[in-house]
Short mmCIF file of C-alpha atoms and ligand atoms in Angstrom, two decimals:
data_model
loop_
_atom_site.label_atom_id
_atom_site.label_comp_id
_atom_site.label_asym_id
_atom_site.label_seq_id
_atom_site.Cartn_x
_atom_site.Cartn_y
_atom_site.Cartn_z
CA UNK A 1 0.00 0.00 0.00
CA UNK A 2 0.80 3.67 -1.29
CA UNK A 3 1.98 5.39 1.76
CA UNK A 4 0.16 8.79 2.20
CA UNK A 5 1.71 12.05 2.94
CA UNK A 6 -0.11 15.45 3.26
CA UNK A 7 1.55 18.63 2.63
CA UNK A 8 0.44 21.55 3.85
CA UNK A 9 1.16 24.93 1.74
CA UNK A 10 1.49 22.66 -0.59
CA UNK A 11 0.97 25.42 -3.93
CA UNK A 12 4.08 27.10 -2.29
CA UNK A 13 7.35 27.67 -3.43
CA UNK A 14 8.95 24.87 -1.11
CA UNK A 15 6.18 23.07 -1.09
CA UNK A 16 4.69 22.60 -5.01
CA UNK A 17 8.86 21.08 -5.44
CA UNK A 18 8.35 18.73 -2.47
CA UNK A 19 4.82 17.62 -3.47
CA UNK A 20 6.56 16.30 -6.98
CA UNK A 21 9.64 14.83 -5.18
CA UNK A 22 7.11 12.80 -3.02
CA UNK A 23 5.09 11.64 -6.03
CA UNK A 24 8.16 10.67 -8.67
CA UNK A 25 9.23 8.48 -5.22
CA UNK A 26 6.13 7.06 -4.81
CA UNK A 27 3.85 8.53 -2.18
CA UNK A 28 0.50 9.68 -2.53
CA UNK A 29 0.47 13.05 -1.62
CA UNK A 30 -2.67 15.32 -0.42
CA UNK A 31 -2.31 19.12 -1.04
CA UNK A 32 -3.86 21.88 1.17
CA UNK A 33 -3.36 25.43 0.97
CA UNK A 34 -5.72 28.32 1.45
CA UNK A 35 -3.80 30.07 -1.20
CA UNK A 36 -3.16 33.36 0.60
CA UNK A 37 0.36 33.99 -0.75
CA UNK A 38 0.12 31.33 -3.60
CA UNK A 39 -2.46 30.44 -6.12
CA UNK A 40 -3.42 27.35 -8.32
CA UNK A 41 -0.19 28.32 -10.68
CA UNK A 42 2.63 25.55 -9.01
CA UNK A 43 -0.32 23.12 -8.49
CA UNK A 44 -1.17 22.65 -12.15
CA UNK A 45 2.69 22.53 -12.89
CA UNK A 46 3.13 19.91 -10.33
CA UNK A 47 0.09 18.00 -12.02
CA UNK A 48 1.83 18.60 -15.41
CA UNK A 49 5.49 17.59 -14.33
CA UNK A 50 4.17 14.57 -12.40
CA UNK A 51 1.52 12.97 -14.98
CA UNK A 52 -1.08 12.72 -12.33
CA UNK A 53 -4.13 14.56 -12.68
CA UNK A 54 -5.87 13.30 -9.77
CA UNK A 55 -3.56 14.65 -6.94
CA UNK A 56 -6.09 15.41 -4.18
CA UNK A 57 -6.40 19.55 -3.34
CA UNK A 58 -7.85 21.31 -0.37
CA UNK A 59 -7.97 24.60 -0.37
CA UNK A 60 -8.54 25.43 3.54
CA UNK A 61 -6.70 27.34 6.23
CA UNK A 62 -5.20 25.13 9.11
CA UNK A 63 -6.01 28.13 11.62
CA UNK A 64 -9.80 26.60 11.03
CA UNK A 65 -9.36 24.07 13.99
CA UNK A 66 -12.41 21.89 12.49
CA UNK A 67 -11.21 21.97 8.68
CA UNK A 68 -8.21 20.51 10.03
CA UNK A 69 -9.78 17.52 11.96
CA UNK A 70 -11.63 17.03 9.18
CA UNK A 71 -8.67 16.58 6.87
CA UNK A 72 -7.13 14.41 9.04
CA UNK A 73 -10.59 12.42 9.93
CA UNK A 74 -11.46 11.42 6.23
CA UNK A 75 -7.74 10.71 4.97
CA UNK A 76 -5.62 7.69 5.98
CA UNK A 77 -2.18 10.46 6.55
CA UNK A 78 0.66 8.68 6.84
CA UNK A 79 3.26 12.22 7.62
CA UNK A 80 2.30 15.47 7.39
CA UNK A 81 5.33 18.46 6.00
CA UNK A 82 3.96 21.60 7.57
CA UNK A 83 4.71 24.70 5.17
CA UNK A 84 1.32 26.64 5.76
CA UNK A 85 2.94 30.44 7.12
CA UNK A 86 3.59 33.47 6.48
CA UNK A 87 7.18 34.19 5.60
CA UNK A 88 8.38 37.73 5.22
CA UNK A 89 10.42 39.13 7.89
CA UNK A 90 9.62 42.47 7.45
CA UNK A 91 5.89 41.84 7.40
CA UNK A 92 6.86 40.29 10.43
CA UNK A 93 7.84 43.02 12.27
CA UNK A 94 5.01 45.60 11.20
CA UNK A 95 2.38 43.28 11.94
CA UNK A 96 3.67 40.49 14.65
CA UNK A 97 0.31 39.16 15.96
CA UNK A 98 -0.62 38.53 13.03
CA UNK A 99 2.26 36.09 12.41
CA UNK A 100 1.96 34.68 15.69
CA UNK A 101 -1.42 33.65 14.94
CA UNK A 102 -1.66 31.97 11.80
CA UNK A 103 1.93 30.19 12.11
CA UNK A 104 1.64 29.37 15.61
CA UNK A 105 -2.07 28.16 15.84
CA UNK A 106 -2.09 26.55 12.58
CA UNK A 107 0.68 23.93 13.90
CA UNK A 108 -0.86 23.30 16.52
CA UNK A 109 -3.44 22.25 14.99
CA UNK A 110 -1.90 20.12 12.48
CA UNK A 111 0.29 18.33 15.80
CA UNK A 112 -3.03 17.73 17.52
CA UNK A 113 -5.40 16.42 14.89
CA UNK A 114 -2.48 14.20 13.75
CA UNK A 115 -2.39 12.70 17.06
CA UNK A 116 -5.67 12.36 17.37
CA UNK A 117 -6.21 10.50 13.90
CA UNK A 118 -3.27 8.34 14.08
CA UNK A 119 -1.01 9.97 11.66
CA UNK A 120 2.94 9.35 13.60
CA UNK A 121 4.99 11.48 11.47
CA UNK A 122 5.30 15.33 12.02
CA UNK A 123 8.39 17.04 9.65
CA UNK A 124 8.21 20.59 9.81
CA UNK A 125 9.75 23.45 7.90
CA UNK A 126 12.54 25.05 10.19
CA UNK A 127 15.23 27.72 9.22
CA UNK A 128 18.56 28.58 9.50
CA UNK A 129 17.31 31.85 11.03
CA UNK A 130 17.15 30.26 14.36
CA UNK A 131 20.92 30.52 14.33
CA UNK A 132 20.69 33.94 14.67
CA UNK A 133 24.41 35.28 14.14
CA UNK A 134 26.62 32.50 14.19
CA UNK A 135 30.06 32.89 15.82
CA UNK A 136 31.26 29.42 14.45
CA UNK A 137 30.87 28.88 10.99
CA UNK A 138 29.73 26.41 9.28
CA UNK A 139 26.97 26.14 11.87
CA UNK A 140 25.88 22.38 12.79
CA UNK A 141 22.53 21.78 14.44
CA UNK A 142 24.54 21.64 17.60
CA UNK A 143 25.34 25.42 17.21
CA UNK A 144 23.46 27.34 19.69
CA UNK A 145 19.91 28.97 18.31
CA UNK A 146 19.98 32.73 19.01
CA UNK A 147 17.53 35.10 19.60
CA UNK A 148 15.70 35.65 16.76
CA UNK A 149 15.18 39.34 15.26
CA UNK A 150 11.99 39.14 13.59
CA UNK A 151 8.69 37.70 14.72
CA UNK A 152 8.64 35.79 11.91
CA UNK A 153 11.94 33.72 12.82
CA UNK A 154 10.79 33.75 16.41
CA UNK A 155 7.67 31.50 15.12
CA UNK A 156 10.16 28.95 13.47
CA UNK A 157 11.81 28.78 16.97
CA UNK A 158 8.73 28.15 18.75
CA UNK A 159 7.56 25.85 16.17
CA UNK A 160 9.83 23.92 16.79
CA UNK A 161 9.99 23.75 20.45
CA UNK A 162 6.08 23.18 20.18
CA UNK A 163 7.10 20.30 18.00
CA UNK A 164 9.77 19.00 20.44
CA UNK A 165 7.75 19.25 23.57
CA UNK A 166 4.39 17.48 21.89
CA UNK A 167 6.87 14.43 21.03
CA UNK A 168 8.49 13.91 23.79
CA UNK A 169 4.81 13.91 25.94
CA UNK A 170 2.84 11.99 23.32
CA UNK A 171 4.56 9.18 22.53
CA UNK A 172 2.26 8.18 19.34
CA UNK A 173 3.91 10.75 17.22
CA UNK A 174 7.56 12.36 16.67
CA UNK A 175 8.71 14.75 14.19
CA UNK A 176 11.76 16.47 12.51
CA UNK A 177 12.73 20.09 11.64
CA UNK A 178 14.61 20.57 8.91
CA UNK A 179 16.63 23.85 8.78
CA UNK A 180 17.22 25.10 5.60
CA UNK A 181 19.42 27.42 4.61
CA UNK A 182 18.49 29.60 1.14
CA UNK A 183 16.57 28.01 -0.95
CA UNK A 184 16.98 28.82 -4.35
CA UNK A 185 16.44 27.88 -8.37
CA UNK A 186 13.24 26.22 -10.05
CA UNK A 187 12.16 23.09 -10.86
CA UNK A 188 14.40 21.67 -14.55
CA UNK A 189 10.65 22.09 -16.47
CA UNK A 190 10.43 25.34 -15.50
CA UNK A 191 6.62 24.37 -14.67
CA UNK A 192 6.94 25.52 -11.10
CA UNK A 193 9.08 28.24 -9.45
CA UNK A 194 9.18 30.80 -6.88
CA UNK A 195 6.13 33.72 -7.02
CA UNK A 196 6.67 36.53 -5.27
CA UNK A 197 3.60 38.92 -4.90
CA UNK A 198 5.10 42.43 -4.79
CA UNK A 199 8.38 43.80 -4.52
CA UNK A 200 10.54 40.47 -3.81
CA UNK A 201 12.02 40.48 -0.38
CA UNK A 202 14.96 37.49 -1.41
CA UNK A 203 17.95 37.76 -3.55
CA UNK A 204 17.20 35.59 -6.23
CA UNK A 205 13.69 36.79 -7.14
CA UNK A 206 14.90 40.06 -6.99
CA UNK A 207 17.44 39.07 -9.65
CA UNK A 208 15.01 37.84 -12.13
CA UNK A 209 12.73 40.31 -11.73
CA UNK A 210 15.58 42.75 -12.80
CA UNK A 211 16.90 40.82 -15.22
CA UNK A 212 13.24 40.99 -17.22
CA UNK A 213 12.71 44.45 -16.62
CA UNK A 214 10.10 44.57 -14.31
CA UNK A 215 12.81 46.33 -11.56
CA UNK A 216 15.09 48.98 -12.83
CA UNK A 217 17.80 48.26 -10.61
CA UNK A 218 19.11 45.64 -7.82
CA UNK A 219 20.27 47.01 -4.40
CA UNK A 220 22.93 45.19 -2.96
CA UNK A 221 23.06 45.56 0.81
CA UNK A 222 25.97 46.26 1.95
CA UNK A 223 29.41 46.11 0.49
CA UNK A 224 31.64 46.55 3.73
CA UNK A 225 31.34 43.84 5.55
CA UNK A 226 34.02 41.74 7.22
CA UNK A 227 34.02 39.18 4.45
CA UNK A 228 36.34 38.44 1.53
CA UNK A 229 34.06 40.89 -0.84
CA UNK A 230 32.63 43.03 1.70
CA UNK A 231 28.97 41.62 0.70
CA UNK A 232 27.12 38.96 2.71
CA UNK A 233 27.45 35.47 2.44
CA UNK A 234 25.19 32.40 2.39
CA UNK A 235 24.36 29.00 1.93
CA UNK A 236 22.13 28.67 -1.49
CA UNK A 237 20.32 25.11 -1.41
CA UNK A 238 18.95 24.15 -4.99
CA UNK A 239 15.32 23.81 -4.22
CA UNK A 240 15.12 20.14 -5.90
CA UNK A 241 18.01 19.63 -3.71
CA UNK A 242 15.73 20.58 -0.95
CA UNK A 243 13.05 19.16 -2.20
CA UNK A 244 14.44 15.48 -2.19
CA UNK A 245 15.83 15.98 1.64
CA UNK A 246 12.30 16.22 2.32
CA UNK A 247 11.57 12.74 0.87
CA UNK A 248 14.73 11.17 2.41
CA UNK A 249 13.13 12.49 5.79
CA UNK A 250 9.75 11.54 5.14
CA UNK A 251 11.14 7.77 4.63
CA UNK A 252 12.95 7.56 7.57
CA UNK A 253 10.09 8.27 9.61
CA UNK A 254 7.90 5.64 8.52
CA UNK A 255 10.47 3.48 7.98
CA UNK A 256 10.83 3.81 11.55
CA UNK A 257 14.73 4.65 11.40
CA UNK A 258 14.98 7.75 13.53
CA UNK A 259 16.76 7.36 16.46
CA UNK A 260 15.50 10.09 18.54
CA UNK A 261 11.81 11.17 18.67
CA UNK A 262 12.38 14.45 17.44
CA UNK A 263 15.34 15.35 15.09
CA UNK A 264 16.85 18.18 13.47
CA UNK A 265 19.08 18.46 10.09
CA UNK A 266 20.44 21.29 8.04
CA UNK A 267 19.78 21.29 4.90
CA UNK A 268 22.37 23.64 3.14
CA UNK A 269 25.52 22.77 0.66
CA UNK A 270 28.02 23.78 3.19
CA UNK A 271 29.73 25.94 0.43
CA UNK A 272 29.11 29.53 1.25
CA UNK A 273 28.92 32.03 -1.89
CA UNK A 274 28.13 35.92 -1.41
CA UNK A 275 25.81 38.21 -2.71
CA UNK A 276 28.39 39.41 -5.35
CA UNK A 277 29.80 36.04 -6.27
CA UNK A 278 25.87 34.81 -6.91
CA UNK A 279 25.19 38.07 -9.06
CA UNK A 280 28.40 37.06 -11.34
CA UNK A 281 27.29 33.61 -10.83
CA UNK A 282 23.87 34.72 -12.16
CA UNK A 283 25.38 36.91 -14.99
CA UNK A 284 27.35 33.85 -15.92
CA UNK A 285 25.19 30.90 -16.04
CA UNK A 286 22.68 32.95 -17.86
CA UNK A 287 25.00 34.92 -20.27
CA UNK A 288 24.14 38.78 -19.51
CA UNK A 289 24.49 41.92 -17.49
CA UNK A 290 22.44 42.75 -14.14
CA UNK A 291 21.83 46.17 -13.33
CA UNK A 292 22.85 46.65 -9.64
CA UNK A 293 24.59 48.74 -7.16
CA UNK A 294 25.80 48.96 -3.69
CA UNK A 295 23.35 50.59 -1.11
CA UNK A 296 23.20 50.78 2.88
CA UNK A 297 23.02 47.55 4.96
CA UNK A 298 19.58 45.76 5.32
CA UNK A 299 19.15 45.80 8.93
CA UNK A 300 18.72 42.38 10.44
CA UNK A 301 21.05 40.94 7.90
CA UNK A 302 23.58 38.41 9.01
CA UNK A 303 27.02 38.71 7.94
CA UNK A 304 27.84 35.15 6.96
CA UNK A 305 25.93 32.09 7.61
CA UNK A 306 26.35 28.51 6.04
CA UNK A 307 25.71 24.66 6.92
CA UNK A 308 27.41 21.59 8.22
CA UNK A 309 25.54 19.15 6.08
CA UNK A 310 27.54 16.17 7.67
CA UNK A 311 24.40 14.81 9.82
CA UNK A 312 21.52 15.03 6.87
CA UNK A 313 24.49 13.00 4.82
CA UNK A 314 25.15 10.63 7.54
CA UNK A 315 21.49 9.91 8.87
CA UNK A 316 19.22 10.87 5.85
CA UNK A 317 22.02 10.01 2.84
CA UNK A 318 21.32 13.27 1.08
CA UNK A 319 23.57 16.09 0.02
CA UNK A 320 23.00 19.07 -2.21
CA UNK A 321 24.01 17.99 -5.84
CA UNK A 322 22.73 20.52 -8.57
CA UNK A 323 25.68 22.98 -9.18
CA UNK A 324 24.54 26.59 -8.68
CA UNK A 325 25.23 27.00 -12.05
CA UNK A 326 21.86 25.11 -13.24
CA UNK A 327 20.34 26.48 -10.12
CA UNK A 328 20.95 29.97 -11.70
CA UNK A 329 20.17 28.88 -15.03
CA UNK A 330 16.45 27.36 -13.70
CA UNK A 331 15.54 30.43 -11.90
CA UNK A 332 15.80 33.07 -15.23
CA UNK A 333 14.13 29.50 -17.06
CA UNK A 334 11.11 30.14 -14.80
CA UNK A 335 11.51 33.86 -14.89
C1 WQD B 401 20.19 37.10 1.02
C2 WQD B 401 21.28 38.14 0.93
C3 WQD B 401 20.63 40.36 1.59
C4 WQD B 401 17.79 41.19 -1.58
C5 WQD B 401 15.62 35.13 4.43
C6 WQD B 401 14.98 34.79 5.74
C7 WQD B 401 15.17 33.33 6.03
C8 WQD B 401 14.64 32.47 4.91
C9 WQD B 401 15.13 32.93 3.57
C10 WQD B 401 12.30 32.47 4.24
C11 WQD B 401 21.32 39.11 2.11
C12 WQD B 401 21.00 40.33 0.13
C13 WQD B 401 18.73 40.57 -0.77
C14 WQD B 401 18.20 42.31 -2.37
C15 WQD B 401 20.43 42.08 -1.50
N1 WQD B 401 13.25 32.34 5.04
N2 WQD B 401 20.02 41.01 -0.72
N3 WQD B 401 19.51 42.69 -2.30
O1 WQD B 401 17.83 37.26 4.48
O2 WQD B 401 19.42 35.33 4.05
O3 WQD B 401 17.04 34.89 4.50
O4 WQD B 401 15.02 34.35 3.41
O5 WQD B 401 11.20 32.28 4.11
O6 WQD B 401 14.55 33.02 7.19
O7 WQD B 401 15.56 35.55 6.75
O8 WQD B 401 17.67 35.87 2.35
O9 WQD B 401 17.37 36.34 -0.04
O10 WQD B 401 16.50 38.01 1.65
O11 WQD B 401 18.96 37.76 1.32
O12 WQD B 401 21.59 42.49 -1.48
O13 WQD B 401 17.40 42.92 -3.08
O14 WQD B 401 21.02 38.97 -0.22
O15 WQD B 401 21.06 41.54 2.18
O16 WQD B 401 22.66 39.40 2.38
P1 WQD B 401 18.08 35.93 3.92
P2 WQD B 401 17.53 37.02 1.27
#
C-alpha cells in the first residue's frame, strides 16, 4: 500500500517542489493550501510535471481548527510536511500578531489532529534563522539557536519547540525540523518556481525580476562587511536539492529509522557564496548583465551564515548535488 503524505502549503514555493519529489518516489500526496500567498499556478505545474491529474487539493486554512480535523478524519495520513505560514520578515515586524497567529495556531493544529487521527509522522519546515548570528561557521545543528530578530523567525523557533515538547509527551507521534538554509532555483521544467507577490524580499527573485525588466535596478546591501568581498554570504540550497531531503526524511520516519523522537538536520551545501559572487554567478550561467549597485546595509542581515551538512548525509544520505550554475540557469528558465 501507497503510503500517504499530506503537505500543507502545498501550492508554495517549497512546497509545489516537495509535493513532486514525493510523487516521482512514490507517495501519494494530499495538497492543502488556502492560497493566501500562492495560487493554483505551481499546483497545475506539479500536475503537469508529475503525470497525475488526480492529486487530491484542499484549499482550507489550518487556523480553522475543524477543517483541520476534518482533513485528518477522512484521509488515511501517513506524515504530514507543515509549510502553511507566512514568511516575510519584514511583514513580520510591522504586523507580529498577526504572524503569531496563523503560524503558531495553525501547527498546533496540524500536531493535535495528527495525534488524534493516528497519523505518527510530524516534519516541519525550520530555518537557519534560528541561528541567529553565528560565531562558528559552518553552523551544525549543535550550534546554539539565538535570539531571533523578527517575529517571523521567532515563530520557526517556537515551532519547533512546540514540536519537540508534543513528542516527547505523546509518545504516538515524533517529528523532525529541517533547517534550511536559502533556498533557491526552479524546478528543470520550468513548470513551477518561486512567485513573489510584490516587490521580492529574497535575492534571487529580486534578480530575475531585474533581469526581465520589471525592476530597474538591484540594491545590494551592503558592500563593507568583514568578508572576503565586503557583501554577505550564504548557503544557497537548490530547491530540488531541498526538495528530495524532504523525501529522504519523510522515509525515515515511517520506515521507523529515527533514532530520537524528534530530530533536526540542516539542509544547506556547506559551500558559502556571497551576494556578489551569486550576481556574477547569475550573470554567468545565464550569459548577460544585471543592473545593480551597492546601497546601505539591510538591517537584520547576518554577515555570513552557512551549513554543516555532515548529519543530513550521515542519517538521511542526502547532500545538495545541482551545481549553482543550473540552479541559476532554472531560476531566469522560470523567470
Ligand atoms: C540574502 C542576501 C541580503 C535582496 C531570508 C529569511 C530566512 C529564509 C530565507 C524564508 C542578504 C542580500 C537581498 C536584495 C540584497 N526564510 N540582498 N539585495 O535574508 O538570508 O534569508 O530568506 O522564508 O529566514 O531571513 O535571504 O534572499 O532576503 O537575502 O543584497 O534585493 O542577499 O542583504 O545578504 P536571507 P535574502
Amino acid at each position: 500500500m501507497k503510503k500517504c503524505v499530506l503537505v500543507s502549503g502545498g501550492a508554495g514555493f517549497i512546497g509545489s517542489h516537495v509535493t513532486v519529489e514525493l510523487i516521482e518516489s512514490g507517495y501519494d500526496v494530499i495538497v492543502a493550501d488556502n492560497l493566501s500567498n500562492s495560487d493554483l499556478t505551481c499546483f497545475e505545474g506539479v500536475k503537469k510535471i508529475t503525470g497525475k491529474e488526480d492529486i487530491p487539493f484542499y484549499k482550507m486554512d489550518f487556523c480553522d481548527e475543524k477543517a483541520t480535523d476534518d482533513l485528518f478524519a477522512t484521509n488515511k495520513i501517513d506524515a504530514v510536511i507543515h509549510f502553511a505560514g507566512f514568511k516575510a520578515v519584514g511583514e513580520s515586524v510591522a504586523e507580529p500578531l498577526k504572524y503569531y497567529r496563523n503560524n503558531l495556531e495553525s501547527f498546533i493544529n496540524v500536531i493535535e489532529s495528527a495525534r488524534r487521527h493516528g497519523c505518527r509522522n510530524i516534519l516541519f519546515s525550520s530555518s537557519a534563522t534560528v541561528y541567529g548570528e553565528p560565531e562558528k561557521l559552518p553552523v551544525t545543528e549543535e550550534s546554539p539557536r539565538q535570539s531571533a530578530t523578527s517575529p517571523y523567525g521567532n515563530t520557526k523557533q517556537m515551532c519547533e519547540d512546540i514540536l519537540r515538547d508534543s513528542v516527547s509527551a505523546y509518545s504516538e507521534i515524533r517529528g523532525i525540523a529541517l533547517r534550511y538554509f536559502n533556498p533557491v532555483g526552479a524546478h528543470p521544467s520550468a513548470l513551477i518556481g518561486e512567485l513573489p507577490r510584490g516587490v521580492p524580499n529574497n535575492l534571487v527573485p529580486f534578480i530575475t525580476q531585474t533581469a526581465i525588466g520589471i525592476r530597474e535596478c538591484l540594491s545590494v546591501f551592503g558592500n563593507d562587511y568583514p568578508t572576503p568581498d565586503g557583501s554577505c554570504q550564504r548557503d544557497f540550497i537548490d530547491i530540488v536539492d531541498l526538495a528530495k531531503a524532504h523525501v529522504c526524511a519523510v522515509r525515515r520516519m515511517i520506515e521507523d529509522k529515527m533514532k530520537k523522537e524528534y530530530e533536526i538536520f540542516n539542509i544547506g551545501t556547506g559551500t558559502p557564496l556571497s551576494v556578489m559572487e551569486l550576481i556574477t554567478g547569475f550573470e554567468k550561467a545565464n550569459n548577460l548583465k544585471l543592473n545593480y549597485k551597492f546601497a546601505p546595509r539591510r538591517p537584520g542581515d547576518v554577515v555570513a551564515i552557512w551549513a554543516d551538512p555532515t548529519l543530513a548525509e550521515k542519517e538521511l544520505g542526502w547532500k545538495a548535488e545541482r551545481p549553482i550554475e543550473e540552479t541559476l540557469a532554472s531560476a531566469w528558465a522560470w523567470e
